[in-house]
mmCIF file of C-alpha atoms in Angstrom:
data_model
loop_
_atom_site.group_PDB
_atom_site.id
_atom_site.type_symbol
_atom_site.label_atom_id
_atom_site.label_comp_id
_atom_site.label_asym_id
_atom_site.label_seq_id
_atom_site.Cartn_x
_atom_site.Cartn_y
_atom_site.Cartn_z
ATOM 1 C CA MET W 1 59.271 49.226 -75.344
ATOM 2 C CA VAL W 2 60.639 46.163 -76.983
ATOM 3 C CA ASP W 3 57.280 44.730 -77.866
ATOM 4 C CA HIS W 4 54.834 47.485 -77.255
ATOM 5 C CA SER W 5 52.488 49.362 -79.553
ATOM 6 C CA VAL W 6 50.863 52.706 -79.000
ATOM 7 C CA ILE W 7 47.992 54.416 -80.779
ATOM 8 C CA GLY W 8 48.627 58.084 -80.067
ATOM 9 C CA PRO W 9 45.984 60.541 -78.835
ATOM 10 C CA ALA W 10 45.600 62.160 -82.269
ATOM 11 C CA ALA W 11 45.676 58.907 -84.194
ATOM 12 C CA PHE W 12 42.757 57.210 -85.880
ATOM 13 C CA VAL W 13 43.046 53.576 -86.871
ATOM 14 C CA ARG W 14 40.479 51.700 -88.889
ATOM 15 C CA GLY W 15 41.044 48.027 -89.481
ATOM 16 C CA ARG W 16 42.257 44.870 -87.873
ATOM 17 C CA LEU W 17 45.079 44.593 -85.378
ATOM 18 C CA THR W 18 46.652 41.195 -84.853
ATOM 19 C CA GLY W 19 49.813 39.892 -83.249
ATOM 20 C CA THR W 20 51.526 39.181 -79.957
ATOM 21 C CA SER W 21 52.421 42.732 -79.041
ATOM 22 C CA SER W 22 50.942 44.670 -76.175
ATOM 23 C CA LEU W 23 48.878 47.692 -77.120
ATOM 24 C CA GLU W 24 48.084 51.026 -75.572
ATOM 25 C CA VAL W 25 45.265 53.053 -77.108
ATOM 26 C CA HIS W 26 45.139 56.806 -76.502
ATOM 27 C CA GLY W 27 43.363 57.618 -79.733
ATOM 28 C CA ARG W 28 40.497 56.299 -81.804
ATOM 29 C CA LEU W 29 40.257 52.815 -83.171
ATOM 30 C CA GLU W 30 37.601 51.101 -85.254
ATOM 31 C CA GLY W 31 37.719 47.481 -86.302
ATOM 32 C CA ASP W 32 39.096 44.501 -84.457
ATOM 33 C CA ILE W 33 41.837 43.952 -81.922
ATOM 34 C CA ASP W 34 43.099 40.395 -81.664
ATOM 35 C CA LEU W 35 46.307 40.282 -79.667
ATOM 36 C CA SER W 36 47.931 37.838 -77.292
ATOM 37 C CA GLY W 37 49.547 40.662 -75.335
ATOM 38 C CA ASP W 38 48.109 43.148 -72.888
ATOM 39 C CA VAL W 39 45.709 45.790 -74.150
ATOM 40 C CA SER W 40 45.063 49.041 -72.349
ATOM 41 C CA ILE W 41 42.549 51.633 -73.433
ATOM 42 C CA GLN W 42 43.466 54.924 -71.815
ATOM 43 C CA SER W 43 41.053 57.639 -70.749
ATOM 44 C CA SER W 44 41.368 59.496 -74.068
ATOM 45 C CA GLY W 45 40.892 56.290 -76.032
ATOM 46 C CA LEU W 46 37.752 55.597 -78.055
ATOM 47 C CA VAL W 47 37.487 52.052 -79.301
ATOM 48 C CA ALA W 48 34.697 50.657 -81.459
ATOM 49 C CA ALA W 49 35.961 47.116 -81.812
ATOM 50 C CA ASN W 50 35.869 43.644 -80.433
ATOM 51 C CA VAL W 51 38.929 43.403 -78.245
ATOM 52 C CA ALA W 52 40.773 40.177 -77.467
ATOM 53 C CA GLY W 53 43.923 40.132 -75.363
ATOM 54 C CA ARG W 54 45.680 38.565 -72.429
ATOM 55 C CA ARG W 55 44.919 41.295 -69.965
ATOM 56 C CA ILE W 56 42.663 44.212 -70.844
ATOM 57 C CA VAL W 57 42.619 47.431 -68.853
ATOM 58 C CA VAL W 58 39.941 49.960 -69.743
ATOM 59 C CA ARG W 59 40.026 53.594 -68.641
ATOM 60 C CA GLY W 60 38.346 54.988 -71.757
ATOM 61 C CA ALA W 61 35.398 54.081 -73.934
ATOM 62 C CA VAL W 62 34.837 50.761 -75.643
ATOM 63 C CA LYS W 63 31.946 49.694 -77.828
ATOM 64 C CA GLY W 64 32.347 46.010 -78.551
ATOM 65 C CA ASP W 65 32.980 42.712 -76.867
ATOM 66 C CA LEU W 66 35.958 42.305 -74.548
ATOM 67 C CA THR W 67 37.582 38.895 -74.248
ATOM 68 C CA ALA W 68 40.699 38.271 -72.193
ATOM 69 C CA THR W 69 42.594 35.082 -71.429
ATOM 70 C CA GLU W 70 43.701 36.408 -68.023
ATOM 71 C CA ALA W 71 41.806 39.403 -66.739
ATOM 72 C CA ILE W 72 39.767 42.471 -67.583
ATOM 73 C CA GLU W 73 39.960 45.558 -65.430
ATOM 74 C CA MET W 74 37.446 48.321 -65.929
ATOM 75 C CA GLU W 75 38.712 51.281 -63.991
ATOM 76 C CA THR W 76 37.168 54.577 -62.973
ATOM 77 C CA GLY W 77 36.057 56.479 -66.038
ATOM 78 C CA ALA W 78 35.687 53.382 -68.191
ATOM 79 C CA ARG W 79 32.652 53.209 -70.479
ATOM 80 C CA VAL W 80 32.043 49.750 -71.850
ATOM 81 C CA VAL W 81 29.119 48.715 -74.018
ATOM 82 C CA GLY W 82 29.407 45.071 -74.971
ATOM 83 C CA ASP W 83 29.873 41.613 -73.578
ATOM 84 C CA VAL W 84 32.760 41.122 -71.202
ATOM 85 C CA ARG W 85 34.406 37.754 -70.767
ATOM 86 C CA ALA W 86 37.525 36.765 -68.815
ATOM 87 C CA PRO W 87 38.613 34.468 -65.982
ATOM 88 C CA ARG W 88 38.895 37.494 -63.726
ATOM 89 C CA ILE W 89 36.945 40.712 -64.133
ATOM 90 C CA SER W 90 37.058 43.814 -62.016
ATOM 91 C CA ILE W 91 34.762 46.805 -62.305
ATOM 92 C CA ALA W 92 35.881 49.802 -60.310
ATOM 93 C CA PRO W 93 33.436 52.318 -58.841
ATOM 94 C CA GLY W 94 32.827 54.966 -61.458
ATOM 95 C CA ALA W 95 33.062 52.580 -64.382
ATOM 96 C CA LEU W 96 30.040 52.249 -66.656
ATOM 97 C CA VAL W 97 29.355 48.819 -68.065
ATOM 98 C CA ARG W 98 26.462 47.679 -70.196
ATOM 99 C CA GLY W 99 26.553 44.103 -71.419
ATOM 100 C CA PHE W 100 26.761 40.455 -70.500
ATOM 101 C CA VAL W 101 29.578 39.814 -68.061
ATOM 102 C CA THR W 102 31.015 36.319 -67.680
ATOM 103 C CA THR W 103 33.817 35.314 -65.354
ATOM 104 C CA GLY W 104 35.366 31.904 -64.998
ATOM 105 C CA PRO W 105 37.590 29.637 -67.055
ATOM 106 C CA ARG W 106 38.070 30.342 -70.701
ATOM 107 C CA GLU W 107 35.663 28.663 -73.091
ATOM 108 C CA ASP W 108 35.104 28.832 -76.801
ATOM 109 C CA ALA W 109 31.916 30.295 -78.191
ATOM 110 C CA SER W 110 30.687 26.828 -79.176
ATOM 111 C CA SER W 111 31.298 25.300 -75.750
ATOM 112 C CA LYS W 112 29.661 28.365 -74.229
ATOM 113 C CA LYS W 113 26.496 27.585 -76.164
ATOM 114 C CA THR W 114 26.570 23.917 -75.200
ATOM 115 C CA SER W 115 27.076 24.803 -71.561
ATOM 116 C CA ARG W 116 24.070 27.075 -71.742
ATOM 117 C CA VAL W 117 22.011 24.271 -73.239
ATOM 118 C CA ALA W 118 23.257 21.954 -70.528
ATOM 119 C CA ALA W 119 22.286 24.532 -67.923
ATOM 120 C CA SER W 120 18.742 24.625 -69.246
ATOM 121 C CA ALA W 121 18.656 20.834 -69.534
ATOM 122 C CA PRO W 122 18.649 19.756 -65.831
ATOM 123 C CA ALA W 123 14.883 19.979 -65.436
ATOM 124 C CA PRO W 124 14.078 17.291 -68.059
ATOM 125 C CA THR W 125 16.974 15.086 -66.939
ATOM 126 C CA PHE W 126 15.752 15.399 -63.374
ATOM 127 C CA ALA W 127 12.287 14.220 -64.405
ATOM 128 C CA ALA W 128 13.845 11.418 -66.449
ATOM 129 C CA ALA W 129 15.860 10.367 -63.424
ATOM 130 C CA HIS W 130 12.672 10.123 -61.404
ATOM 131 C CA ARG W 131 10.847 7.899 -63.862
ATOM 132 C CA PRO W 132 13.390 5.050 -63.752
ATOM 133 C CA ALA W 133 13.350 5.319 -59.955
ATOM 134 C CA ALA W 134 9.595 4.839 -60.062
ATOM 135 C CA GLY W 135 10.079 2.140 -62.712
ATOM 136 C CA SER W 136 12.094 0.056 -60.268
ATOM 137 C CA THR W 137 8.884 -0.689 -58.337
ATOM 138 C CA SER W 138 6.444 -3.303 -59.734
ATOM 139 C CA THR W 139 3.617 -0.825 -60.416
ATOM 140 C CA ALA W 140 5.876 1.434 -62.409
ATOM 141 C CA ALA W 141 3.947 1.810 -65.639
ATOM 142 C CA PRO W 142 0.657 2.907 -64.080
ATOM 143 C CA ALA W 143 2.405 4.985 -61.449
ATOM 144 C CA ALA W 144 4.441 7.037 -63.886
ATOM 145 C CA PRO W 145 1.615 8.565 -65.947
ATOM 146 C CA PRO W 146 -0.366 9.828 -62.956
ATOM 147 C CA ARG W 147 2.802 11.402 -61.607
ATOM 148 C CA SER W 148 3.439 13.090 -64.899
ATOM 149 C CA THR W 149 -0.136 14.280 -65.247
ATOM 150 C CA PRO W 150 -0.292 16.004 -61.885
ATOM 151 C CA ALA W 151 3.028 17.540 -62.746
ATOM 152 C CA ARG W 152 1.506 18.977 -65.910
ATOM 153 C CA ALA W 153 -1.831 19.738 -64.320
ATOM 154 C CA PRO W 154 -0.533 22.417 -61.922
ATOM 155 C CA GLU W 155 1.167 24.157 -64.821
ATOM 156 C CA ALA W 156 -2.027 24.184 -66.800
ATOM 157 C CA SER W 157 -4.128 25.157 -63.839
ATOM 158 C CA THR W 158 -1.875 27.905 -62.593
ATOM 159 C CA PRO W 159 -3.454 30.579 -64.795
ATOM 160 C CA ALA W 160 -6.881 29.507 -63.593
ATOM 161 C CA LYS W 161 -5.710 29.573 -60.013
ATOM 162 C CA ALA W 162 -4.119 32.906 -60.602
ATOM 163 C CA ARG W 163 -7.359 34.207 -62.015
ATOM 164 C CA ALA W 164 -9.212 32.815 -59.068
ATOM 165 C CA SER W 165 -6.733 34.406 -56.713
ATOM 166 C CA MET W 166 -7.009 37.664 -58.641
ATOM 167 C CA SER W 167 -10.593 37.929 -57.522
ATOM 168 C CA GLY W 168 -9.172 37.605 -54.030
ATOM 169 C CA SER W 169 -6.324 39.637 -52.586
ATOM 170 C CA ARG W 170 -3.478 38.591 -54.912
ATOM 171 C CA VAL W 171 -2.877 40.469 -58.125
ATOM 172 C CA PRO W 172 0.251 39.011 -59.764
ATOM 173 C CA PRO W 173 1.555 41.060 -62.682
ATOM 174 C CA LEU W 174 2.150 38.226 -65.166
ATOM 175 C CA PRO W 175 -1.383 36.725 -65.492
ATOM 176 C CA VAL W 176 -2.699 40.160 -66.411
ATOM 177 C CA VAL W 177 -1.259 39.702 -69.894
ATOM 178 C CA PRO W 178 -3.247 36.569 -70.857
ATOM 179 C CA THR W 179 -6.484 37.994 -69.512
ATOM 180 C CA ARG W 180 -5.960 41.136 -71.541
ATOM 181 C CA LYS W 181 -5.259 39.071 -74.634
ATOM 182 C CA LYS W 182 -8.338 37.002 -74.128
ATOM 183 C CA GLY W 183 -10.398 40.096 -73.528
ATOM 184 C CA ALA W 184 -9.043 41.646 -76.700
ATOM 185 C CA LYS W 185 -9.815 38.505 -78.647
ATOM 186 C CA ALA W 186 -13.333 38.450 -77.293
ATOM 187 C CA VAL W 187 -13.837 42.031 -78.381
ATOM 188 C CA GLN W 188 -12.573 41.165 -81.837
ATOM 189 C CA LYS W 189 -14.926 38.225 -82.043
ATOM 190 C CA LYS W 190 -17.863 40.370 -81.030
ATOM 191 C CA ARG W 191 -17.024 42.848 -83.752
ATOM 192 C CA MET A 1 58.928 58.778 -77.778
ATOM 193 C CA ALA A 2 56.700 58.787 -80.701
ATOM 194 C CA SER A 3 53.035 59.173 -80.014
ATOM 195 C CA THR A 4 52.030 56.251 -82.197
ATOM 196 C CA VAL A 5 54.125 53.096 -82.296
ATOM 197 C CA ILE A 6 53.326 49.980 -84.240
ATOM 198 C CA GLY A 7 55.301 47.402 -82.297
ATOM 199 C CA ALA A 8 57.402 44.644 -83.757
ATOM 200 C CA ASN A 9 54.871 41.886 -83.297
ATOM 201 C CA ILE A 10 51.723 43.603 -84.424
ATOM 202 C CA THR A 11 49.942 43.733 -87.753
ATOM 203 C CA ILE A 12 47.482 46.440 -88.675
ATOM 204 C CA GLU A 13 45.323 45.771 -91.676
ATOM 205 C CA GLY A 14 43.494 48.945 -92.474
ATOM 206 C CA GLU A 15 44.027 52.610 -92.128
ATOM 207 C CA LEU A 16 46.118 54.726 -89.794
ATOM 208 C CA VAL A 17 45.567 58.465 -89.784
ATOM 209 C CA THR A 18 47.256 60.828 -87.372
ATOM 210 C CA ASP A 19 48.499 64.405 -87.090
ATOM 211 C CA GLU A 20 51.357 63.188 -84.936
ATOM 212 C CA ASP A 21 54.416 61.124 -85.670
ATOM 213 C CA VAL A 22 54.413 57.375 -86.272
ATOM 214 C CA VAL A 23 57.047 54.722 -85.716
ATOM 215 C CA VAL A 24 56.589 51.421 -87.519
ATOM 216 C CA GLN A 25 58.466 48.423 -86.170
ATOM 217 C CA GLY A 26 55.794 45.909 -87.158
ATOM 218 C CA THR A 27 53.516 45.545 -90.145
ATOM 219 C CA LEU A 28 50.963 47.921 -91.593
ATOM 220 C CA ARG A 29 48.834 47.164 -94.625
ATOM 221 C CA GLY A 30 46.376 49.593 -96.098
ATOM 222 C CA LYS A 31 46.799 53.315 -95.820
ATOM 223 C CA LEU A 32 49.079 55.459 -93.682
ATOM 224 C CA SER A 33 48.842 59.166 -93.060
ATOM 225 C CA ALA A 34 51.210 60.738 -90.545
ATOM 226 C CA LYS A 35 51.498 64.504 -90.910
ATOM 227 C CA ASP A 36 54.168 64.978 -88.291
ATOM 228 C CA GLY A 37 56.682 62.420 -89.442
ATOM 229 C CA LEU A 38 57.152 58.762 -90.120
ATOM 230 C CA VAL A 39 59.901 56.383 -89.117
ATOM 231 C CA VAL A 40 59.912 52.871 -90.533
ATOM 232 C CA GLU A 41 62.497 51.035 -88.489
ATOM 233 C CA HIS A 42 64.553 48.047 -89.514
ATOM 234 C CA GLY A 43 62.160 45.094 -89.569
ATOM 235 C CA GLY A 44 59.160 47.331 -90.103
ATOM 236 C CA VAL A 45 56.929 46.526 -93.068
ATOM 237 C CA VAL A 46 54.578 49.018 -94.675
ATOM 238 C CA GLU A 47 52.427 47.900 -97.554
ATOM 239 C CA ALA A 48 50.468 51.055 -98.014
ATOM 240 C CA ASP A 49 50.247 54.374 -99.713
ATOM 241 C CA VAL A 50 51.971 56.802 -97.411
ATOM 242 C CA ASN A 51 51.227 60.450 -96.804
ATOM 243 C CA ALA A 52 53.616 61.917 -94.281
ATOM 244 C CA GLY A 53 55.866 64.717 -93.148
ATOM 245 C CA PRO A 54 59.569 63.992 -92.787
ATOM 246 C CA THR A 55 60.048 60.303 -93.437
ATOM 247 C CA GLN A 56 62.902 57.998 -92.483
ATOM 248 C CA ILE A 57 62.863 54.491 -93.826
ATOM 249 C CA ALA A 58 65.122 51.653 -92.736
ATOM 250 C CA GLY A 59 62.573 48.888 -93.250
ATOM 251 C CA ALA A 60 60.459 47.717 -96.160
ATOM 252 C CA VAL A 61 57.892 49.936 -97.836
ATOM 253 C CA THR A 62 55.726 48.874 -100.744
ATOM 254 C CA GLY A 63 53.562 51.688 -101.998
ATOM 255 C CA ASN A 64 53.719 55.272 -103.051
ATOM 256 C CA ILE A 65 55.272 57.716 -100.620
ATOM 257 C CA HIS A 66 54.185 61.326 -100.592
ATOM 258 C CA SER A 67 55.988 63.553 -98.154
ATOM 259 C CA THR A 68 55.502 67.271 -97.555
ATOM 260 C CA ASP A 69 59.077 67.458 -96.335
ATOM 261 C CA ARG A 70 61.900 64.997 -96.911
ATOM 262 C CA VAL A 71 62.327 61.290 -97.418
ATOM 263 C CA ASP A 72 65.466 59.487 -96.242
ATOM 264 C CA LEU A 73 66.040 55.961 -97.432
ATOM 265 C CA GLN A 74 68.561 54.599 -94.981
ATOM 266 C CA ASN A 75 70.877 51.633 -95.105
ATOM 267 C CA GLY A 76 68.775 48.470 -95.145
ATOM 268 C CA ALA A 77 65.716 50.165 -96.579
ATOM 269 C CA LYS A 78 63.741 48.349 -99.242
ATOM 270 C CA VAL A 79 61.329 50.576 -101.093
ATOM 271 C CA VAL A 80 59.145 49.714 -104.053
ATOM 272 C CA GLY A 81 56.979 52.591 -105.215
ATOM 273 C CA ASN A 82 57.027 56.160 -106.302
ATOM 274 C CA VAL A 83 58.454 58.790 -103.999
ATOM 275 C CA LYS A 84 57.315 62.377 -104.094
ATOM 276 C CA ALA A 85 58.988 64.818 -101.739
ATOM 277 C CA THR A 86 60.866 68.107 -101.641
ATOM 278 C CA ARG A 87 64.117 66.435 -100.621
ATOM 279 C CA ILE A 88 65.133 62.828 -101.029
ATOM 280 C CA THR A 89 68.238 61.021 -99.857
ATOM 281 C CA ILE A 90 69.122 57.450 -100.668
ATOM 282 C CA ALA A 91 71.831 56.032 -98.473
ATOM 283 C CA ASP A 92 74.373 53.459 -99.518
ATOM 284 C CA GLY A 93 72.826 50.037 -99.033
ATOM 285 C CA ALA A 94 69.256 51.117 -99.583
ATOM 286 C CA GLN A 95 67.217 49.258 -102.190
ATOM 287 C CA PHE A 96 64.822 51.322 -104.217
ATOM 288 C CA LYS A 97 62.637 50.721 -107.213
ATOM 289 C CA GLY A 98 60.346 53.482 -108.351
ATOM 290 C CA ASN A 99 59.984 57.011 -109.599
ATOM 291 C CA VAL A 100 61.365 60.026 -107.830
ATOM 292 C CA ASP A 101 59.476 63.272 -108.000
ATOM 293 C CA MET A 102 61.093 66.267 -106.313
ATOM 294 C CA ASP A 103 59.026 68.833 -108.143
ATOM 295 C CA VAL A 104 56.830 70.116 -105.316
#
């Protein structure tokens, strides 16, 4: 136990834990854990904190985000409510997890956001890639707008088509909402 | 082994309350309550008001110490604050600045 810390089963800690030590939690802890060592939350442990460590093993209860630079293991009996992020994550049968789970290489919060934006971006870039391809032909300028308009037209017409199909056999759940809204508006107007 | 250990390379900023014993090898700032005994080892730093049972100090403590039993300031200890306990020993080589109150 050269570089090892323990929160005993009867102990209650409120505050911020920082350092390079490894930590074992048998008791209660509120606040923040920011360590570069291993963190284990034993079955009697109750943690209400964001936990950052190298390797996190959970057998008890955690309310807060878990972030590990190596791995997170949620074993049988673990109760985790919060976002879980590590290169490797394991959830054993019998572990309860509620939150956003992300595996893969370590990223900062800012790069995480940018990557999400980039993930949502491909559709516009794809369309942009198509326009120059069409622009390479001589009749590019006239050709591009019609292509874009049909592309928009189906989107606009989909509710109408859905309504038309509703009278038929199909009853998709989503278009019900706009029709209800419009019906409600009409009622309001009448009143 | 003690039930709660604050390891050498860890810092707790806040409050530690336990009915069991505590060993401090690292740093604790805030408030410390250990009913069953406290050991501040050499290299341990406590900047907190301390409520404890039998207390042994070989590290640095800044804050008032209130023990229901005894307080031993060992060689290498550095204590700044008032000490209130039934029995107090100050070993040769211990540094101490503060009031002593043995009237419990």
